[in-house]
Amino acid sequence: QVQLVESGGGLVQPGGSLRLSCAASGSIFRIYSMGWYRQAPGKERELVARITTGGSTNYADSVKGRFTISRDNAKNMVYLQMNSLKPEDTAIYYCNRVQQTPWSWGQGTQVTVSS
């Protein structure tokens, strides 16, 4: 079982930027496509960005052109660079693998976009 620890969230004004980090325990992480998910109050968790083992990326329409996902397999890390943040990006952000049964969810990191 892989343990996931997200960090980097915070309070930011509209138009601002944040960089989220996800640390995964165990090198087995490297053989899976990974994703960033988010869950806003009263809404279901949604996948917003994914990256394959080879580095190919895909984004939800709502974040395309503003968010960038990346990974560093040597460090067992996944990142999400978020630019031009909007109030509707407010949510708890989680990382996990995609296209497979998720590992146990981490605690997530809260992102709040507000003036």
C-alpha positions as CSV (number, residue, x, y, z in Angstrom):
1,Q,0.0,0.0,0.0
2,V,1.3,3.4,-1.0
3,Q,0.9,6.3,1.4
4,L,0.3,9.7,-0.1
5,V,1.0,13.1,1.6
6,E,-0.2,16.3,-0.1
7,S,1.1,19.8,0.7
8,G,1.3,23.3,-0.6
9,G,-2.2,24.5,-0.3
10,G,-3.3,27.8,1.2
11,L,-5.3,31.0,0.8
12,V,-4.6,32.9,-2.4
13,Q,-6.3,35.8,-4.2
14,P,-8.0,35.3,-7.6
15,G,-5.4,35.3,-10.3
16,G,-2.7,34.0,-8.0
17,S,-0.6,30.8,-8.1
18,L,0.1,27.8,-5.9
19,R,2.2,24.7,-6.4
20,L,1.0,21.6,-4.8
21,S,3.2,18.6,-4.0
22,C,2.4,15.0,-3.4
23,A,4.9,12.6,-1.8
24,A,4.4,8.9,-2.3
25,S,6.0,6.2,-0.2
26,G,7.5,3.4,-2.1
27,S,9.0,3.2,-5.6
28,I,6.0,1.2,-6.9
29,F,4.4,4.7,-7.5
30,R,6.6,5.0,-10.6
31,I,4.7,2.3,-12.6
32,Y,1.4,4.1,-12.3
33,S,-0.3,7.0,-14.0
34,M,-1.0,9.6,-11.3
35,G,-3.6,12.3,-11.0
36,W,-4.6,15.3,-9.0
37,Y,-8.2,15.2,-7.8
38,R,-10.2,17.9,-6.0
39,Q,-13.4,17.9,-3.9
40,A,-15.3,21.1,-3.3
41,P,-17.9,21.4,-0.5
42,G,-21.0,19.6,-1.4
43,K,-19.6,18.2,-4.5
44,E,-18.1,14.9,-5.6
45,R,-14.4,14.3,-6.0
46,E,-13.2,15.0,-9.5
47,L,-10.1,14.3,-11.5
48,V,-8.5,17.5,-12.8
49,A,-5.1,16.4,-14.1
50,R,-3.4,13.2,-14.9
51,I,0.1,12.2,-16.0
52,T,1.3,8.9,-17.3
53,T,4.5,7.1,-16.4
54,G,6.0,8.5,-19.6
55,G,5.0,12.1,-18.8
56,S,1.9,12.5,-21.1
57,T,-0.6,14.8,-19.5
58,N,-4.3,15.4,-19.7
59,Y,-6.5,18.0,-18.0
60,A,-10.1,18.7,-17.2
61,D,-11.6,21.5,-19.3
62,S,-12.1,23.6,-16.3
63,V,-8.3,23.8,-15.6
64,K,-6.8,23.4,-19.0
65,G,-4.2,26.1,-19.8
66,R,-4.0,27.1,-16.1
67,F,-2.8,24.0,-14.3
68,T,0.3,21.9,-15.1
69,I,0.9,18.4,-13.6
70,S,4.4,17.0,-13.4
71,R,6.2,14.1,-11.7
72,D,9.7,13.3,-10.5
73,N,10.0,9.5,-10.3
74,A,13.4,9.7,-8.7
75,K,11.9,11.5,-5.7
76,N,8.5,9.8,-5.7
77,M,6.8,13.1,-6.2
78,V,3.9,14.5,-8.2
79,Y,3.3,18.3,-8.5
80,L,0.5,20.5,-9.6
81,Q,1.3,24.1,-10.7
82,M,-1.8,26.2,-10.5
83,N,-1.9,29.6,-12.1
84,S,-4.6,32.1,-12.7
85,L,-6.6,30.7,-9.9
86,K,-10.3,31.3,-9.6
87,P,-12.7,31.1,-6.7
88,E,-14.3,28.0,-8.2
89,D,-10.9,26.2,-7.8
90,T,-11.5,26.3,-4.0
91,A,-11.4,22.7,-2.8
92,I,-9.4,20.1,-1.0
93,Y,-6.8,18.6,-3.5
94,Y,-5.7,15.0,-3.4
95,C,-3.3,12.9,-5.5
96,N,-3.8,9.3,-6.3
97,R,-3.3,6.8,-9.1
98,V,-5.7,6.8,-12.0
99,Q,-7.2,4.0,-14.0
100,Q,-6.8,1.6,-11.0
101,T,-8.5,1.2,-7.7
102,P,-7.3,4.2,-5.7
103,W,-4.8,3.7,-2.9
104,S,-5.9,5.0,0.5
105,W,-6.6,8.7,0.2
106,G,-4.2,11.1,2.0
107,Q,-5.4,14.0,4.1
108,G,-5.4,16.3,1.0
109,T,-4.4,20.0,1.0
110,Q,-6.9,22.8,1.2
111,V,-6.8,25.5,-1.6
112,T,-8.9,28.6,-1.0
113,V,-9.2,31.3,-3.6
114,S,-10.7,34.4,-2.3
115,S,-10.2,38.1,-2.1
